[in-house]
C-alpha cells in the first residue's frame, strides 16, 4: 500500500489546488483510487513514441494529483490548463509557465489576470468577447482559435459547446491580430474517448480551411485530446492509428490554396490516455437485492464520489471482483451508488454481469479509472467524502522519473 498525497506549500492564489481528501495517512478503506505512477510514465512514453513530432501538453483536468503533475513535468510534458486551480497545481509542481497553455475558452477576467501574473502567454479562444478580454488583459499573448468539429465517435462529445467554423476562426485570428494579440494557432478537440481516427482527419481538414480563409499560415496546430483507452468490452483504435490519421491528414493538407505549404508546430493535449489505465477504483458492495425482477447491486461509490462519467452510461468501466474466481457464475445487474439521489445509478442498460454470489463486503474494482474520477468527486454529497487517491509507489520512495 502506498502513501497518499505529497507535502505542499499553500497554492499561489489561495485556492484548493487539488481534490482535498488526500492526506499523509494511508488509506485502506473503500472507496479509493489506487494510482500507479510507473504506468503513467509508460503511457506518456508510449504517446511520445506514437507521435514524436508533437509537443505533449497533458490535460491537467484528467487527473490533477500533484504526483502525476510532477512526474509528467519531469518527463518533459507541457500542460493544458482550465482554471486558476489547475494553474496553481502546476506552479506548485514546478512547471514553468512557458510550458503552460490556457486551453479553456471560457474564462473570467480574474482567470486571465492570474495567468498573466504567473507568466502564461498562450491562450485558446473561440469567441469575440474572449478575444477582446485577452487583448485587454493579456496584450501580446499568443492566441489559438478553437474550431468546432464533428465529434461523432466520441463517448463524451462536446456536442457544439466549443469552437467556431473555419470562417469564424479566420475572423477571430484577424480580430486578435488587429487587437495586438499574436494569432498563433488553430486547434480542435475531437471529443473525449474518440474511437474514430477519422475525427482527427476531419479536424485537420477544418483547420486547413481556416488557414486558407485567414490567408496566412499560423505557427501552431493543436489536435486536442480524445485519444481513447480500453473502457468496456469493445475494441478501441490504438495510438498508432490515431497518430497515423493525424500524420496522414497533415501531409494531405500541407499545400493550402493561396497560402502555400503549411507545416505547423504540432501540439496534442492528451488527458485520459495518459492516466486512465494507471488507476483502479476500489469499492465495496453495500447491498444486493432484487427489484422488479432485476438484481440490484449497491456500492459504496457512485456518481458523486468520482464516477461522473457513468452519466448517460457514456463510459462503461471494466469491472473486476477479486474475491471471486474468474470462472464464477455471473448474472446481469443494475449497478448503483450509495447516495439517496435517483440519478446515482451507474448502469441500468449496459450489460454488466457480476458473480451471482456477490455479497455485502465484497470488493468490486473499476479498471481504467485513473482519469476523470478523483477530480470529479463531490466535496460531501450525503456526507460522503471525496475519493482519496493512493499513490504507488509511495511518493517518499518513488525515484523521480525524468526524460
Ligand atoms: C481543451 C481540452 N484539451 C484536452 C482535453 C483532454 O481530453 P482527453 O482526456 O479526451 O484526452 C480536454 C478534455 O475535456 C479538453 O477540454
Short mmCIF file of C-alpha atoms and ligand atoms in Angstrom, two decimals:
data_model
loop_
_atom_site.label_atom_id
_atom_site.label_comp_id
_atom_site.label_asym_id
_atom_site.label_seq_id
_atom_site.Cartn_x
_atom_site.Cartn_y
_atom_site.Cartn_z
CA UNK A 1 0.00 0.00 0.00
CA UNK A 2 1.45 3.38 -0.94
CA UNK A 3 1.15 6.69 0.82
CA UNK A 4 -1.30 9.38 -0.13
CA UNK A 5 -0.62 12.89 -1.36
CA UNK A 6 2.53 14.97 -1.02
CA UNK A 7 3.80 17.83 1.16
CA UNK A 8 2.94 21.12 -0.48
CA UNK A 9 3.14 24.82 0.06
CA UNK A 10 -0.02 26.93 0.01
CA UNK A 11 -1.41 27.41 -3.50
CA UNK A 12 -0.31 30.76 -5.01
CA UNK A 13 -3.86 32.02 -5.45
CA UNK A 14 -5.12 30.76 -2.14
CA UNK A 15 -7.46 28.20 -3.62
CA UNK A 16 -7.72 24.48 -3.29
CA UNK A 17 -5.41 23.19 -5.99
CA UNK A 18 -6.41 19.52 -5.92
CA UNK A 19 -9.08 17.22 -4.57
CA UNK A 20 -8.97 17.89 -0.83
CA UNK A 21 -9.29 14.36 0.50
CA UNK A 22 -5.63 13.47 0.31
CA UNK A 23 -3.56 13.40 3.46
CA UNK A 24 -0.42 11.65 4.54
CA UNK A 25 -2.42 8.88 6.17
CA UNK A 26 -2.52 5.57 4.45
CA UNK A 27 -5.93 4.81 3.06
CA UNK A 28 -7.10 1.23 3.10
CA UNK A 29 -10.84 1.86 3.32
CA UNK A 30 -13.06 1.89 0.27
CA UNK A 31 -13.78 3.66 -1.92
CA UNK A 32 -10.31 4.75 -3.01
CA UNK A 33 -8.39 5.30 -6.24
CA UNK A 34 -5.15 3.33 -6.46
CA UNK A 35 -2.84 5.10 -8.89
CA UNK A 36 0.30 3.51 -10.29
CA UNK A 37 2.82 6.21 -11.26
CA UNK A 38 5.08 3.96 -13.37
CA UNK A 39 2.00 3.18 -15.50
CA UNK A 40 1.53 6.92 -16.09
CA UNK A 41 5.18 7.19 -17.15
CA UNK A 42 4.76 4.24 -19.53
CA UNK A 43 1.64 5.78 -21.06
CA UNK A 44 3.44 9.10 -21.57
CA UNK A 45 6.39 7.41 -23.25
CA UNK A 46 4.05 5.37 -25.46
CA UNK A 47 2.28 8.57 -26.52
CA UNK A 48 5.54 10.31 -27.32
CA UNK A 49 6.70 7.30 -29.31
CA UNK A 50 3.47 7.22 -31.31
CA UNK A 51 3.55 10.95 -32.10
CA UNK A 52 7.15 12.10 -31.58
CA UNK A 53 6.67 15.24 -33.66
CA UNK A 54 4.09 16.65 -31.19
CA UNK A 55 4.55 18.77 -28.09
CA UNK A 56 2.58 16.82 -25.49
CA UNK A 57 0.53 19.10 -23.24
CA UNK A 58 -1.08 17.00 -20.51
CA UNK A 59 -4.72 17.97 -19.91
CA UNK A 60 -4.50 18.51 -16.16
CA UNK A 61 -8.25 18.02 -15.65
CA UNK A 62 -7.90 14.30 -16.30
CA UNK A 63 -6.04 13.84 -13.03
CA UNK A 64 -4.53 16.85 -11.26
CA UNK A 65 -2.84 14.89 -8.47
CA UNK A 66 0.45 16.64 -7.59
CA UNK A 67 2.43 13.42 -8.01
CA UNK A 68 1.04 12.97 -11.53
CA UNK A 69 1.89 16.57 -12.44
CA UNK A 70 5.41 16.30 -11.02
CA UNK A 71 6.02 13.02 -12.82
CA UNK A 72 4.79 14.25 -16.21
CA UNK A 73 6.64 17.54 -15.84
CA UNK A 74 9.82 15.56 -15.16
CA UNK A 75 9.23 13.57 -18.32
CA UNK A 76 9.03 16.76 -20.39
CA UNK A 77 5.29 17.27 -20.71
CA UNK A 78 3.73 20.68 -21.18
CA UNK A 79 0.31 21.26 -19.61
CA UNK A 80 -3.14 22.39 -20.72
CA UNK A 81 -4.90 24.45 -18.05
CA UNK A 82 -8.61 25.03 -17.49
CA UNK A 83 -8.68 27.15 -14.33
CA UNK A 84 -6.74 29.05 -11.68
CA UNK A 85 -6.84 25.93 -9.50
CA UNK A 86 -5.04 23.97 -12.20
CA UNK A 87 -2.60 26.84 -12.71
CA UNK A 88 -1.78 26.73 -9.00
CA UNK A 89 -1.38 22.96 -9.03
CA UNK A 90 1.07 23.21 -11.93
CA UNK A 91 3.04 26.05 -10.37
CA UNK A 92 3.33 24.02 -7.17
CA UNK A 93 4.53 21.05 -9.23
CA UNK A 94 7.33 23.28 -10.52
CA UNK A 95 6.11 23.51 -14.11
CA UNK A 96 7.48 26.55 -15.95
CA UNK A 97 4.81 28.98 -17.26
CA UNK A 98 6.43 28.71 -20.70
CA UNK A 99 5.17 25.12 -20.77
CA UNK A 100 1.61 26.06 -19.87
CA UNK A 101 -1.25 26.98 -22.15
CA UNK A 102 -4.71 28.03 -21.04
CA UNK A 103 -6.93 25.76 -23.11
CA UNK A 104 -10.33 26.69 -21.72
CA UNK A 105 -12.10 29.21 -23.99
CA UNK A 106 -14.43 30.19 -21.11
CA UNK A 107 -12.60 32.46 -18.69
CA UNK A 108 -13.18 35.34 -16.33
CA UNK A 109 -11.05 38.49 -16.18
CA UNK A 110 -9.64 37.22 -12.87
CA UNK A 111 -8.52 34.00 -14.58
CA UNK A 112 -6.66 35.91 -17.29
CA UNK A 113 -5.08 38.25 -14.72
CA UNK A 114 -3.86 35.30 -12.65
CA UNK A 115 -2.48 33.53 -15.72
CA UNK A 116 -0.67 36.65 -16.94
CA UNK A 117 0.73 37.35 -13.47
CA UNK A 118 2.09 33.80 -13.39
CA UNK A 119 3.72 34.25 -16.81
CA UNK A 120 1.35 32.25 -19.02
CA UNK A 121 1.41 33.60 -22.58
CA UNK A 122 -0.62 31.05 -24.57
CA UNK A 123 -4.44 31.07 -24.56
CA UNK A 124 -7.16 29.31 -26.52
CA UNK A 125 -10.22 31.28 -27.55
CA UNK A 126 -13.39 30.81 -29.59
CA UNK A 127 -15.47 33.97 -29.18
CA UNK A 128 -15.10 37.67 -29.98
CA UNK A 129 -15.70 38.80 -26.38
CA UNK A 130 -13.00 36.45 -25.20
CA UNK A 131 -10.54 37.75 -27.81
CA UNK A 132 -11.31 41.26 -26.61
CA UNK A 133 -10.81 40.20 -22.99
CA UNK A 134 -7.41 38.74 -23.86
CA UNK A 135 -6.47 41.85 -25.82
CA UNK A 136 -7.27 43.97 -22.76
CA UNK A 137 -5.67 41.85 -20.07
CA UNK A 138 -3.02 39.81 -21.89
CA UNK A 139 -1.72 42.16 -24.63
CA UNK A 140 0.68 40.44 -27.00
CA UNK A 141 -0.37 36.95 -25.89
CA UNK A 142 -0.29 34.04 -28.34
CA UNK A 143 -3.82 33.06 -29.24
CA UNK A 144 -5.01 29.70 -30.58
CA UNK A 145 -8.53 29.67 -32.03
CA UNK A 146 -10.56 26.55 -31.35
CA UNK A 147 -12.57 25.05 -34.18
CA UNK A 148 -15.83 23.25 -33.56
CA UNK A 149 -15.55 19.85 -35.18
CA UNK A 150 -17.80 16.89 -35.85
CA UNK A 151 -17.16 14.70 -32.78
CA UNK A 152 -19.05 11.63 -33.93
CA UNK A 153 -17.33 8.59 -32.48
CA UNK A 154 -16.68 10.23 -29.11
CA UNK A 155 -18.13 8.60 -25.99
CA UNK A 156 -18.32 12.01 -24.30
CA UNK A 157 -18.81 14.52 -27.14
CA UNK A 158 -18.68 18.29 -26.70
CA UNK A 159 -21.77 18.47 -28.91
CA UNK A 160 -21.28 22.03 -30.08
CA UNK A 161 -20.27 23.51 -26.71
CA UNK A 162 -16.97 24.88 -28.05
CA UNK A 163 -15.43 26.10 -31.24
CA UNK A 164 -16.18 28.06 -34.38
CA UNK A 165 -16.35 27.35 -38.11
CA UNK A 166 -13.28 27.78 -40.31
CA UNK A 167 -14.64 31.18 -41.42
CA UNK A 168 -15.27 32.12 -37.80
CA UNK A 169 -11.76 31.04 -36.85
CA UNK A 170 -10.24 33.16 -39.61
CA UNK A 171 -12.26 36.14 -38.39
CA UNK A 172 -11.12 35.62 -34.78
CA UNK A 173 -7.47 35.31 -35.84
CA UNK A 174 -7.82 38.57 -37.76
CA UNK A 175 -9.54 40.24 -34.79
CA UNK A 176 -6.78 39.02 -32.47
CA UNK A 177 -4.08 40.39 -34.77
CA UNK A 178 -5.84 43.74 -35.09
CA UNK A 179 -6.15 43.94 -31.30
CA UNK A 180 -2.42 43.46 -30.69
CA UNK A 181 -2.51 39.74 -29.91
CA UNK A 182 -0.40 37.20 -31.74
CA UNK A 183 -2.58 34.96 -33.99
CA UNK A 184 -0.52 31.94 -33.10
CA UNK A 185 -2.53 28.83 -33.81
CA UNK A 186 -5.60 26.78 -34.58
CA UNK A 187 -6.90 23.90 -32.55
CA UNK A 188 -9.73 21.46 -32.06
CA UNK A 189 -10.74 18.65 -29.77
CA UNK A 190 -12.40 15.66 -31.47
CA UNK A 191 -14.33 14.66 -28.31
CA UNK A 192 -13.04 12.57 -25.44
CA UNK A 193 -12.73 8.78 -25.76
CA UNK A 194 -12.80 9.26 -29.54
CA UNK A 195 -12.93 5.85 -31.19
CA UNK A 196 -12.79 7.00 -34.81
CA UNK A 197 -9.33 8.16 -36.00
CA UNK A 198 -11.09 9.89 -38.88
CA UNK A 199 -12.21 12.55 -36.37
CA UNK A 200 -8.65 13.92 -36.37
CA UNK A 201 -8.65 13.95 -40.17
CA UNK A 202 -11.87 15.99 -40.14
CA UNK A 203 -10.40 18.41 -37.60
CA UNK A 204 -7.22 18.93 -39.60
CA UNK A 205 -9.23 19.48 -42.78
CA UNK A 206 -11.23 22.17 -40.95
CA UNK A 207 -8.02 23.79 -39.68
CA UNK A 208 -6.65 23.90 -43.21
CA UNK A 209 -9.81 25.63 -44.42
CA UNK A 210 -9.36 28.19 -41.63
CA UNK A 211 -5.76 28.86 -42.72
CA UNK A 212 -6.97 29.31 -46.28
CA UNK A 213 -9.64 31.82 -45.17
CA UNK A 214 -7.15 33.63 -42.91
CA UNK A 215 -4.78 33.87 -45.87
CA UNK A 216 -1.63 33.08 -43.89
CA UNK A 217 -0.16 30.06 -42.14
CA UNK A 218 -0.40 30.05 -38.35
CA UNK A 219 2.51 28.69 -36.34
CA UNK A 220 0.73 26.01 -34.33
CA UNK A 221 -1.89 23.29 -34.76
CA UNK A 222 -3.40 21.76 -31.61
CA UNK A 223 -5.08 18.43 -32.30
CA UNK A 224 -6.54 18.20 -28.80
CA UNK A 225 -7.05 15.13 -26.68
CA UNK A 226 -9.61 12.42 -27.22
CA UNK A 227 -7.15 9.53 -27.57
CA UNK A 228 -9.13 6.53 -26.34
CA UNK A 229 -8.41 3.91 -23.75
CA UNK A 230 -9.99 0.48 -23.31
CA UNK A 231 -13.23 1.08 -21.43
CA UNK A 232 -15.98 -1.54 -21.74
CA UNK A 233 -15.58 -4.65 -23.81
CA UNK A 234 -15.30 -3.20 -27.33
CA UNK A 235 -12.04 -2.59 -29.17
CA UNK A 236 -10.62 0.92 -29.48
CA UNK A 237 -8.07 2.14 -32.02
CA UNK A 238 -4.55 2.22 -30.67
CA UNK A 239 -2.42 5.34 -30.52
CA UNK A 240 -0.66 4.41 -33.73
CA UNK A 241 -3.95 4.50 -35.65
CA UNK A 242 -4.72 7.99 -34.28
CA UNK A 243 -1.16 9.19 -34.95
CA UNK A 244 -1.26 7.83 -38.50
CA UNK A 245 -4.54 9.65 -39.11
CA UNK A 246 -3.02 12.91 -37.84
CA UNK A 247 0.17 12.50 -39.82
CA UNK A 248 -1.70 11.47 -42.97
CA UNK A 249 -4.08 14.42 -42.78
CA UNK A 250 -1.25 16.88 -42.19
CA UNK A 251 0.56 15.56 -45.25
CA UNK A 252 -2.62 15.56 -47.35
CA UNK A 253 -3.42 19.16 -46.40
CA UNK A 254 0.10 20.59 -46.35
CA UNK A 255 -0.50 22.61 -49.51
CA UNK A 256 -3.06 25.28 -48.64
CA UNK A 257 -4.56 27.06 -51.67
CA UNK A 258 -3.47 30.68 -51.82
CA UNK A 259 -1.18 30.28 -48.79
CA UNK A 260 1.45 27.72 -49.74
CA UNK A 261 2.90 24.98 -47.60
CA UNK A 262 1.61 24.77 -44.04
CA UNK A 263 3.82 22.88 -41.60
CA UNK A 264 2.66 23.94 -38.15
CA UNK A 265 4.22 23.09 -34.82
CA UNK A 266 2.06 20.21 -33.63
CA UNK A 267 0.57 20.11 -30.13
CA UNK A 268 -1.52 17.31 -28.62
CA UNK A 269 -3.40 17.56 -25.33
CA UNK A 270 -3.97 14.00 -24.12
CA UNK A 271 -5.60 13.53 -20.75
CA UNK A 272 -7.45 10.23 -20.40
CA UNK A 273 -4.96 8.07 -22.32
CA UNK A 274 -2.07 9.11 -20.06
CA UNK A 275 -3.70 8.30 -16.72
CA UNK A 276 -6.78 6.08 -17.12
CA UNK A 277 -5.03 2.73 -17.19
CA UNK A 278 -2.86 3.69 -14.21
CA UNK A 279 -5.89 3.80 -11.93
CA UNK A 280 -8.04 1.19 -10.21
CA UNK A 281 -11.00 2.43 -8.21
CA UNK A 282 -11.59 0.03 -5.35
CA UNK A 283 -15.14 -0.15 -4.00
CA UNK A 284 -17.15 -2.38 -1.75
CA UNK A 285 -20.61 -3.91 -2.09
CA UNK A 286 -23.06 -2.45 0.42
CA UNK A 287 -26.30 -4.15 -0.56
CA UNK A 288 -27.58 -6.73 -3.04
CA UNK A 289 -31.32 -7.01 -3.57
CA UNK A 290 -33.97 -7.84 -6.12
CA UNK A 291 -36.25 -5.11 -7.53
CA UNK A 292 -38.85 -5.69 -10.24
CA UNK A 293 -37.14 -8.87 -11.35
CA UNK A 294 -33.65 -7.37 -11.60
CA UNK A 295 -30.69 -7.83 -9.29
CA UNK A 296 -29.52 -4.50 -7.90
CA UNK A 297 -26.00 -4.17 -6.52
CA UNK A 298 -25.30 -1.05 -4.45
CA UNK A 299 -21.68 0.01 -3.97
CA UNK A 300 -20.04 2.46 -1.59
CA UNK A 301 -19.02 4.57 -4.61
CA UNK A 302 -21.27 6.24 -7.14
CA UNK A 303 -21.82 9.17 -9.44
CA UNK A 304 -20.91 11.67 -6.72
CA UNK A 305 -17.69 10.06 -5.44
CA UNK A 306 -15.90 10.15 -8.76
CA UNK A 307 -17.89 8.08 -11.24
CA UNK A 308 -19.34 11.12 -13.01
CA UNK A 309 -18.53 9.71 -16.43
CA UNK A 310 -21.15 6.98 -15.92
CA UNK A 311 -23.73 9.72 -16.61
CA UNK A 312 -25.78 8.52 -19.57
CA UNK A 313 -23.64 5.36 -19.31
CA UNK A 314 -21.12 7.20 -21.50
CA UNK A 315 -18.16 5.39 -20.02
CA UNK A 316 -18.65 1.74 -19.06
CA UNK A 317 -15.73 0.68 -16.92
CA UNK A 318 -14.31 -2.81 -16.92
CA UNK A 319 -15.03 -4.41 -13.55
CA UNK A 320 -13.09 -6.95 -11.52
CA UNK A 321 -14.24 -8.88 -8.45
CA UNK A 322 -11.03 -10.08 -6.81
CA UNK A 323 -12.73 -12.27 -4.22
CA UNK A 324 -14.34 -14.43 -6.90
CA UNK A 325 -12.64 -16.83 -9.33
CA UNK A 326 -12.75 -15.70 -12.98
CA UNK A 327 -14.99 -18.66 -13.85
CA UNK A 328 -17.57 -17.87 -11.14
CA UNK A 329 -21.18 -17.90 -12.36
CA UNK A 330 -22.26 -14.37 -13.25
CA UNK A 331 -25.53 -12.66 -13.98
CA UNK A 332 -26.76 -9.24 -15.08
CA UNK A 333 -27.10 -6.45 -12.51
CA UNK A 334 -28.20 -2.88 -12.15
CA UNK A 335 -25.21 -1.19 -10.53
CA UNK A 336 -25.98 1.71 -8.21
CA UNK A 337 -24.17 4.17 -5.98
CA UNK A 338 -24.79 4.67 -2.27
CA UNK A 339 -26.46 8.10 -2.14
CA UNK A 340 -30.13 8.99 -1.84
CA UNK A 341 -30.17 10.54 -5.33
CA UNK A 342 -32.21 8.77 -8.02
CA UNK A 343 -29.53 9.69 -10.57
CA UNK A 344 -26.93 7.80 -8.60
CA UNK A 345 -27.30 4.65 -10.70
CA UNK A 346 -24.19 3.77 -12.65
CA UNK A 347 -25.53 1.22 -15.12
CA UNK A 348 -29.14 0.23 -15.86
CA UNK A 349 -28.76 -0.52 -19.57
CA UNK A 350 -25.15 -1.61 -20.02
CA UNK A 351 -24.58 -5.35 -19.94
CA UNK A 352 -22.90 -5.52 -16.53
CA UNK A 353 -22.55 -9.04 -15.12
CA UNK A 354 -21.28 -9.77 -11.65
CA UNK A 355 -20.84 -13.02 -9.69
CA UNK A 356 -24.14 -14.49 -8.55
CA UNK A 357 -22.82 -14.95 -5.01
CA UNK A 358 -21.64 -11.33 -4.69
CA UNK A 359 -22.42 -10.15 -1.17
CA UNK A 360 -22.05 -7.08 1.06
CA UNK A 361 -18.40 -6.53 1.96
CA UNK A 362 -17.09 -7.96 -1.35
CA UNK A 363 -14.73 -5.80 -3.36
CA UNK A 364 -15.55 -4.52 -6.85
CA UNK A 365 -12.74 -2.84 -8.81
CA UNK A 366 -13.23 -0.36 -11.64
CA UNK A 367 -10.34 -0.70 -14.09
CA UNK A 368 -9.04 2.14 -16.26
CA UNK A 369 -10.30 4.62 -13.67
CA UNK A 370 -7.28 6.92 -13.32
CA UNK A 371 -8.85 9.68 -15.46
CA UNK A 372 -11.81 11.91 -14.65
CA UNK A 373 -12.63 10.24 -11.33
CA UNK A 374 -10.94 11.66 -8.21
CA UNK A 375 -11.18 15.23 -9.51
CA UNK A 376 -14.89 14.79 -10.25
CA UNK A 377 -15.87 13.69 -6.74
CA UNK A 378 -18.24 16.00 -4.85
CA UNK A 379 -16.99 17.60 -1.65
CA UNK A 380 -19.54 15.84 0.52
CA UNK A 381 -22.88 14.95 -1.03
CA UNK A 382 -24.85 12.88 1.51
CA UNK A 383 -21.93 13.44 3.88
CA UNK A 384 -19.68 11.16 1.85
CA UNK A 385 -16.10 12.39 1.47
CA UNK A 386 -14.33 12.93 -1.88
CA UNK A 387 -12.47 9.99 -3.34
CA UNK A 388 -8.95 9.68 -1.91
CA UNK A 389 -6.01 8.76 -4.15
CA UNK A 390 -3.38 6.27 -3.04
CA UNK A 391 -0.17 6.73 -4.96
CA UNK A 392 2.09 3.77 -5.84
CA UNK A 393 4.90 3.55 -5.12
CA UNK A 394 4.64 5.71 -2.01
CA UNK A 395 5.91 9.18 -3.01
CA UNK A 396 8.75 9.19 -0.48
CA UNK A 397 10.20 6.09 -2.06
CA UNK A 398 9.49 6.92 -5.66
CA UNK A 399 12.59 7.85 -7.66
CA UNK A 400 11.60 10.92 -9.69
CA UNK A 401 11.35 10.00 -13.37
CA UNK A 402 12.97 12.26 -15.90
CA UNK A 403 13.39 12.43 -19.67
C1 LIG B 1 -9.30 21.60 -24.13
C2 LIG B 1 -9.10 20.17 -23.78
N1 LIG B 1 -7.94 19.58 -24.10
C3 LIG B 1 -7.70 18.30 -23.79
C4 LIG B 1 -8.64 17.53 -23.12
C5 LIG B 1 -8.31 16.11 -22.77
O1 LIG B 1 -9.09 15.22 -23.47
P1 LIG B 1 -8.91 13.67 -23.29
O2 LIG B 1 -8.93 13.36 -21.86
O3 LIG B 1 -10.03 13.10 -24.05
O4 LIG B 1 -7.59 13.28 -23.92
C6 LIG B 1 -9.89 18.09 -22.80
C7 LIG B 1 -10.93 17.29 -22.14
O5 LIG B 1 -12.04 17.68 -21.91
C8 LIG B 1 -10.12 19.45 -23.13
O6 LIG B 1 -11.28 20.05 -22.81
#
